[in-house]
Coordinates of C-alpha atoms (C1' of nucleotides) in Angstrom, one line a residue:
Chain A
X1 CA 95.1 114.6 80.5
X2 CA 98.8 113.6 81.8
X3 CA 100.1 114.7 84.8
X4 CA 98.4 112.4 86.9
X5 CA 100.6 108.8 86.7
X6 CA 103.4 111.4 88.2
X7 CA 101.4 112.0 91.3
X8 CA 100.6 108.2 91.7
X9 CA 104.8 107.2 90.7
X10 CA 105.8 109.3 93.8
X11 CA 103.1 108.3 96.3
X12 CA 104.4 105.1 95.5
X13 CA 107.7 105.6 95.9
X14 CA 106.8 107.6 99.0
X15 CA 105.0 104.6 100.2
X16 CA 107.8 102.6 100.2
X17 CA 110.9 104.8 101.4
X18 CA 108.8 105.5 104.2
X19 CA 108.2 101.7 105.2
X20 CA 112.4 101.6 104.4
X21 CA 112.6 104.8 106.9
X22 CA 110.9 103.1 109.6
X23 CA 112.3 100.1 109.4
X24 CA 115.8 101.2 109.1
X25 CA 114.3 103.4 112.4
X26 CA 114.0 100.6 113.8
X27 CA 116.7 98.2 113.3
X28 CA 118.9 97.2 116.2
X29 CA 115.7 97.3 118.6
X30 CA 115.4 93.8 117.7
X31 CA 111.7 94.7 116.4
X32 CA 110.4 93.4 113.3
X33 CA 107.9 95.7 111.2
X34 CA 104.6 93.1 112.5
X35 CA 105.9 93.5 116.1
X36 CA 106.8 97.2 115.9
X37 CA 102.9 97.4 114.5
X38 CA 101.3 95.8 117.4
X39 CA 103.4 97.7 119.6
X40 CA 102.5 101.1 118.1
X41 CA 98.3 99.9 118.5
X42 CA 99.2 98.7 122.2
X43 CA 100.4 102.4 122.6
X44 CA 97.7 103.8 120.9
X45 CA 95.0 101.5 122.5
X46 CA 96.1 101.2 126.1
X47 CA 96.4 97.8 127.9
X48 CA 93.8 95.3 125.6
X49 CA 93.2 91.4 125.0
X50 CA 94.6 89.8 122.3
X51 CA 91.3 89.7 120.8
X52 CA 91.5 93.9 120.6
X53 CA 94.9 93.7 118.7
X54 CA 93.6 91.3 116.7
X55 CA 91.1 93.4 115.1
X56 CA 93.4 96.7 115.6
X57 CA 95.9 94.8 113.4
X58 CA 93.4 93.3 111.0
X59 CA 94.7 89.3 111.6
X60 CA 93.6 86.3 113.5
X61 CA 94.1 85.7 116.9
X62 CA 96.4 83.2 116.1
X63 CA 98.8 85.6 114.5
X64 CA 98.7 87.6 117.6
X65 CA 99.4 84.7 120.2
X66 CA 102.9 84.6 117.6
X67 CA 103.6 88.1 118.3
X68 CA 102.9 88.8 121.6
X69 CA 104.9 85.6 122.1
X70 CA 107.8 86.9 120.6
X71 CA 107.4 90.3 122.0
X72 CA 107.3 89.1 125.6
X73 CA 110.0 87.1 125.1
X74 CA 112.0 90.6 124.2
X75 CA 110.5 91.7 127.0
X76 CA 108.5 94.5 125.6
X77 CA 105.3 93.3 126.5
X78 CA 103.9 91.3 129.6
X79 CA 100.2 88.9 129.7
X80 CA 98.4 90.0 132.7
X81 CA 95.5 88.4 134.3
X82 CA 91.7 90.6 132.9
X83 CA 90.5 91.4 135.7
X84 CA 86.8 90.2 135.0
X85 CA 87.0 87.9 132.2
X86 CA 89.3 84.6 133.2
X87 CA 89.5 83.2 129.4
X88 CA 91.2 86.8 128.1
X89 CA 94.6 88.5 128.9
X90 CA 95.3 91.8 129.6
X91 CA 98.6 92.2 127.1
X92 CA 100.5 95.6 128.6
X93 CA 103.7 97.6 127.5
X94 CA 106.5 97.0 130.0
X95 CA 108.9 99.7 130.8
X96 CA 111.2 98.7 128.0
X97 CA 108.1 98.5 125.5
X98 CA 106.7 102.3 126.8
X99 CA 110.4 103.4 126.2
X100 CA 110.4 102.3 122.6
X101 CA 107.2 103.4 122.2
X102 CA 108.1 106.8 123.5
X103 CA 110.9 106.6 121.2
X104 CA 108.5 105.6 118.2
X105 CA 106.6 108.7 118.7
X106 CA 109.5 110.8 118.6
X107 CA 111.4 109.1 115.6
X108 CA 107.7 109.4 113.7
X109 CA 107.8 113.6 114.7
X110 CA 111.2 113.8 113.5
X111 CA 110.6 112.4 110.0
X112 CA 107.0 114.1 109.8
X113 CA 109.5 117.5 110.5
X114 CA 111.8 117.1 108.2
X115 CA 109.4 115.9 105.5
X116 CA 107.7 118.9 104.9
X117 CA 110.6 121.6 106.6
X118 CA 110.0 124.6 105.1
X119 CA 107.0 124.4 103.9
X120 CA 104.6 127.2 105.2
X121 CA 101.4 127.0 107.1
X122 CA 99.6 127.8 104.0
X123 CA 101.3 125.6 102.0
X124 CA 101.1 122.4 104.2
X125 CA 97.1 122.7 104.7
X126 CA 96.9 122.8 101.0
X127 CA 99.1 119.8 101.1
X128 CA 96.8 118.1 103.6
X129 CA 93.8 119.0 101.9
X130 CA 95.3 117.2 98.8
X131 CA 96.1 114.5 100.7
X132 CA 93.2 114.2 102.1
X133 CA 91.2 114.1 98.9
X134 CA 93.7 111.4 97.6
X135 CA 93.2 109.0 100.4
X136 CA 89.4 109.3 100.5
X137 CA 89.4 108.5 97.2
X138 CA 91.7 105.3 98.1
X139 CA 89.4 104.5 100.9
X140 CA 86.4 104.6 98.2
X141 CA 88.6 102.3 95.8
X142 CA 89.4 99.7 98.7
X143 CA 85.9 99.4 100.0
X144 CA 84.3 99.6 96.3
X145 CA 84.3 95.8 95.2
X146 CA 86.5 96.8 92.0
X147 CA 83.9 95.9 88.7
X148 CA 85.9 93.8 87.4
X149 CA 88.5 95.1 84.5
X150 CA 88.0 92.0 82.7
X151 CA 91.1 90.4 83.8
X152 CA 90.9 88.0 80.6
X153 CA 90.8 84.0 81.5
Chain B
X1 CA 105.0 124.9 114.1
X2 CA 102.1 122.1 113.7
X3 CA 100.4 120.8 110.5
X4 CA 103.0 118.4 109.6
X5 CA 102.1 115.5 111.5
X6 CA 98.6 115.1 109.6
X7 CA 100.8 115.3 106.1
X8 CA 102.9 112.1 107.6
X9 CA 99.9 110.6 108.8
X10 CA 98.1 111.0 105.7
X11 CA 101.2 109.6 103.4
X12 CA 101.5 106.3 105.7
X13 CA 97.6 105.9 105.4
X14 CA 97.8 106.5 101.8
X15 CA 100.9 104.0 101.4
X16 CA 98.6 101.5 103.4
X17 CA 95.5 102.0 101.1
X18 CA 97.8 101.9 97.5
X19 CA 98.8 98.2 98.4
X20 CA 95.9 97.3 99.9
X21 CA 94.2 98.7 96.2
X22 CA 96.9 97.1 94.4
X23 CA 96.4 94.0 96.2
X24 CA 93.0 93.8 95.7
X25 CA 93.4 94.4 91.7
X26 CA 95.5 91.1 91.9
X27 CA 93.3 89.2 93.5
X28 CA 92.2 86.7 91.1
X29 CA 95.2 86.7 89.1
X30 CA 96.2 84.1 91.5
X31 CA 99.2 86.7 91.8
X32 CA 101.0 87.4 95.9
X33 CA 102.8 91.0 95.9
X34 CA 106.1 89.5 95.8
X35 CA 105.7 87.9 92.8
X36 CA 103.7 90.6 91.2
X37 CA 106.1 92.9 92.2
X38 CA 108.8 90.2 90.0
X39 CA 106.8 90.5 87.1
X40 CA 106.3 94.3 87.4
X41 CA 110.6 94.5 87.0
X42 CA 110.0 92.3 84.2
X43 CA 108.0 93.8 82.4
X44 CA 110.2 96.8 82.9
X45 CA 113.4 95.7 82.3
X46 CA 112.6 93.0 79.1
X47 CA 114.0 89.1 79.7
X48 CA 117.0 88.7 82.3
X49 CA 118.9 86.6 84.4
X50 CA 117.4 86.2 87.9
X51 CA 120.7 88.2 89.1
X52 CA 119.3 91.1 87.5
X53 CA 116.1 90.6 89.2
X54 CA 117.4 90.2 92.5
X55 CA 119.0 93.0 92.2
X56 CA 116.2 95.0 91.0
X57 CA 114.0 93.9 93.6
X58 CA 116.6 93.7 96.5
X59 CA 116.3 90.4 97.6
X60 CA 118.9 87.2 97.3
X61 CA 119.5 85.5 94.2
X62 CA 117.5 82.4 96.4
X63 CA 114.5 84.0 96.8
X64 CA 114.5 85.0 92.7
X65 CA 114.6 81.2 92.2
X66 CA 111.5 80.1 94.3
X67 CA 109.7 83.6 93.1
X68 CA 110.6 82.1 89.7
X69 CA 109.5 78.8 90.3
X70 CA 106.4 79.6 91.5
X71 CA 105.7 82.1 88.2
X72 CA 106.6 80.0 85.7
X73 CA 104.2 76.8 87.6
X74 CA 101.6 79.4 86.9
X75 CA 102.8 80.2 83.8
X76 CA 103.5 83.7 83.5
X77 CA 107.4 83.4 82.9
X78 CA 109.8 81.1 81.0
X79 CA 113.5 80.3 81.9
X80 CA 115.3 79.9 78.8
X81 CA 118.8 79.5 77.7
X82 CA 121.1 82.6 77.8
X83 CA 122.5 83.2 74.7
X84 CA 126.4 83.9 76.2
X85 CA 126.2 82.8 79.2
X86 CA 125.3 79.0 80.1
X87 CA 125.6 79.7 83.3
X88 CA 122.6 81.9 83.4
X89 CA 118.9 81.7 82.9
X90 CA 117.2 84.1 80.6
X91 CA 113.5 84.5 82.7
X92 CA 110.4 85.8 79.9
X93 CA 107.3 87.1 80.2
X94 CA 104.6 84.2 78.7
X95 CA 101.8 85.2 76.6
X96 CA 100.1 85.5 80.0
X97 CA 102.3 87.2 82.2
X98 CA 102.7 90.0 78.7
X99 CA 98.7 90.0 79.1
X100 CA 98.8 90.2 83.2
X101 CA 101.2 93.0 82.8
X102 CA 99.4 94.7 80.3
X103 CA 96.5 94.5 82.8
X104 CA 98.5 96.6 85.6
X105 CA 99.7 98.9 83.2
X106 CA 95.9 99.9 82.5
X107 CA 94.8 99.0 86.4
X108 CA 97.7 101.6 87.1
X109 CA 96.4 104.2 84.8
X110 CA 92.8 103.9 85.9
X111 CA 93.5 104.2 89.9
X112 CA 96.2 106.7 89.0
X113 CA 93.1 109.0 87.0
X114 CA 90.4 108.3 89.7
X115 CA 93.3 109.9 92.1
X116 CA 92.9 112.8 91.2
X117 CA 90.7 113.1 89.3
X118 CA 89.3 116.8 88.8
X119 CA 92.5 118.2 89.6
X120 CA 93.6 121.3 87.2
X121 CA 97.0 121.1 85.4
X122 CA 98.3 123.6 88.1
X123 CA 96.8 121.8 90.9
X124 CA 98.9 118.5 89.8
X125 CA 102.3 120.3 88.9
X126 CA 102.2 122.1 92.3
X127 CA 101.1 118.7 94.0
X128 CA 103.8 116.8 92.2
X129 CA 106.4 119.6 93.3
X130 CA 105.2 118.6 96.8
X131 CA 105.3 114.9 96.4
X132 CA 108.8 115.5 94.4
X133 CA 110.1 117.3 97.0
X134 CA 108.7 114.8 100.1
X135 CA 110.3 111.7 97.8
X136 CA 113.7 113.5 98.1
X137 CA 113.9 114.1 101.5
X138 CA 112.7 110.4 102.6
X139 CA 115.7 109.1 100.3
X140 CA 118.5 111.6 101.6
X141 CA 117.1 110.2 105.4
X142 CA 117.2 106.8 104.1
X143 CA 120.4 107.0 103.0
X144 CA 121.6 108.7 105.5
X145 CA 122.5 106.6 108.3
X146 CA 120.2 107.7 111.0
X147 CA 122.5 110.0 113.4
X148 CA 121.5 107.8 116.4
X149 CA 118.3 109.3 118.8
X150 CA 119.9 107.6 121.2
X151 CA 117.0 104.7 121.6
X152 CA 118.6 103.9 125.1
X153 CA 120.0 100.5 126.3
Chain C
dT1 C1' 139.2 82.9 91.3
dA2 C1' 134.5 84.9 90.6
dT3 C1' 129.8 84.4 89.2
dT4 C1' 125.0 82.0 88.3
dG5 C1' 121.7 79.5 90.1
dT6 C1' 120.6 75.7 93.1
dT7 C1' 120.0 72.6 97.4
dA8 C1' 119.8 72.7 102.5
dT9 C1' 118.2 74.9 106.5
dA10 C1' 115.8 78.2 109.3
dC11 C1' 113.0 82.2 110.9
dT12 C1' 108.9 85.2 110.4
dC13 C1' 104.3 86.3 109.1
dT14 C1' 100.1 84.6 108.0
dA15 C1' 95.9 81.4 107.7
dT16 C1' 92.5 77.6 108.9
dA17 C1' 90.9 74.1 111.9
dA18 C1' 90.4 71.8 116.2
dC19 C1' 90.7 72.1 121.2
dT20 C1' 90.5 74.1 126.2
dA21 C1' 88.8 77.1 129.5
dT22 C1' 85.9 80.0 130.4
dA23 C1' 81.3 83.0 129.8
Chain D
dT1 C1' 76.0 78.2 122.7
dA2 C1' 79.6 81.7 122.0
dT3 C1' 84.1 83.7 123.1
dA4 C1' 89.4 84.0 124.3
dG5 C1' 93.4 82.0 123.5
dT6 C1' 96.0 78.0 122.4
dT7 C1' 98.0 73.8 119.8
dA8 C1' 98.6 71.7 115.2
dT9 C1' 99.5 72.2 110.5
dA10 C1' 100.7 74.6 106.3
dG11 C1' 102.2 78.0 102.8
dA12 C1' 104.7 82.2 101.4
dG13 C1' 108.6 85.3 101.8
dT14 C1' 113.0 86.0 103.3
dA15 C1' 118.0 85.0 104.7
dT16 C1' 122.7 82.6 105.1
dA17 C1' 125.7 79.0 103.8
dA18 C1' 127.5 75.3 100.9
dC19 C1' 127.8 73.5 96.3
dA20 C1' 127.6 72.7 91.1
dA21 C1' 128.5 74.4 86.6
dT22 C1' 130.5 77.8 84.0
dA23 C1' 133.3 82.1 83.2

DNA sequence: TATTGTTATACTCTATAACTATA
DNA sequence: TATAGTTATAGAGTATAACAATA
């Protein structure tokens, strides 16, 4: 019967030092954690219209239009012209934003490393297996409209 | 050599989920994270000065006041009178914010069961281990100042 | 002199609504 | 008519700096 607030303690605590992690990852880049987010999906997505990242960021357009803003003014990003549709822009990495990017993936392979170092092959698909179950589970909770614990008045 | 990426992976998409869950159990409550979060150290540590709380939630003693503000024009807290100090605000749970927080204490327990749920006691001590050992290492990077990667210009 | 909480100011993220230019 | 992106406006979280009251 106990044994399972533990498990949820640490995965929240995990949750959090690894948002501190990355941030503190990516302090002096000038990058904020919104901006570093929509630069990670431009990686992950190729070149896309705002629309795309929009979606891929689960925010308005609006929000976007802010951070691309401020992200081409860093010069990490650049509009471009969509080659078939006039109304949309094309929003690319520049050199500077592939570099961090690059640099994102690396600094994210580094931590996953040393996270689990040590651990055998065994041991981490067991671990992942867990995981797995856990965030399924999660996904279930999220998408389940919760019934309502009778949250008083 | 591989296998640890998906354990990262699957922590960040499980700290994602957690607030998302946690969030959506607030809905309603007419409660934002931040403030949530306020009355989560509150209930924790008993009535205290909004020092204490700022330094239990790591923010600045002015973001406390409008946090503060905005709780107690809902009326979950109370600022009353410290006892020694008249400098100092003593900021209390209301009979509602005791009853909200009773509410995440249960809303905790209940997503903390359906977690993982159907695990034996062995399963959840080894899993704990895991999670105990994963917490550790994210603090000692954390604290840590990262040793540079070298992240170019 | 140091500390507690506040006012003043500013920046970022976020949202909705109305508008422009396309499609 | 619908879509892509923008301007306008607003609210929340956060920070620094200056200031009042009290220690």
């Amino acid at each position: 019967m106990a044994g399972h607030l533990p498990v949820f303690d640490r995965l929240l605590e995990i949750a959090l030092l690894i948002q501190e992690d990355l941030a503190n990852f990516f302090t002096g880049t000038g990058l904020t954690s919104s901006r570093t987010h929509l630069l990670w999906e431009l990686h992950r997505l190729g070149p896309c219209t705002q629309q795309a990242l929009a979606s891929a960021l689960n925010v308005t357009p609006r929000n976007v239009t802010g951070l691309v803003d401020a992200l081409e003014a860093g010069g990490f990003v650049e509009r471009r012209l969509h080659p078939n549709d006039r109304r949309a822009t094309l929003v690319t990495l520049t050199e500077l934003g592939s570099k961090t990017t690059a640099e994102m993936v690396r600094g994210r392979e580094l931590i996953a490393s040393q996270l689990v170092a040590g651990f055998g092959e065994d041991h981490l698909d067991r671990l992942s297996r867990d995981l797995d179950a856990i965030a399924y589970r999660l996904h279930e909770m999220v998408n389940t409209e919760r019934p309502s614990t009778d949250a008083t008045a």
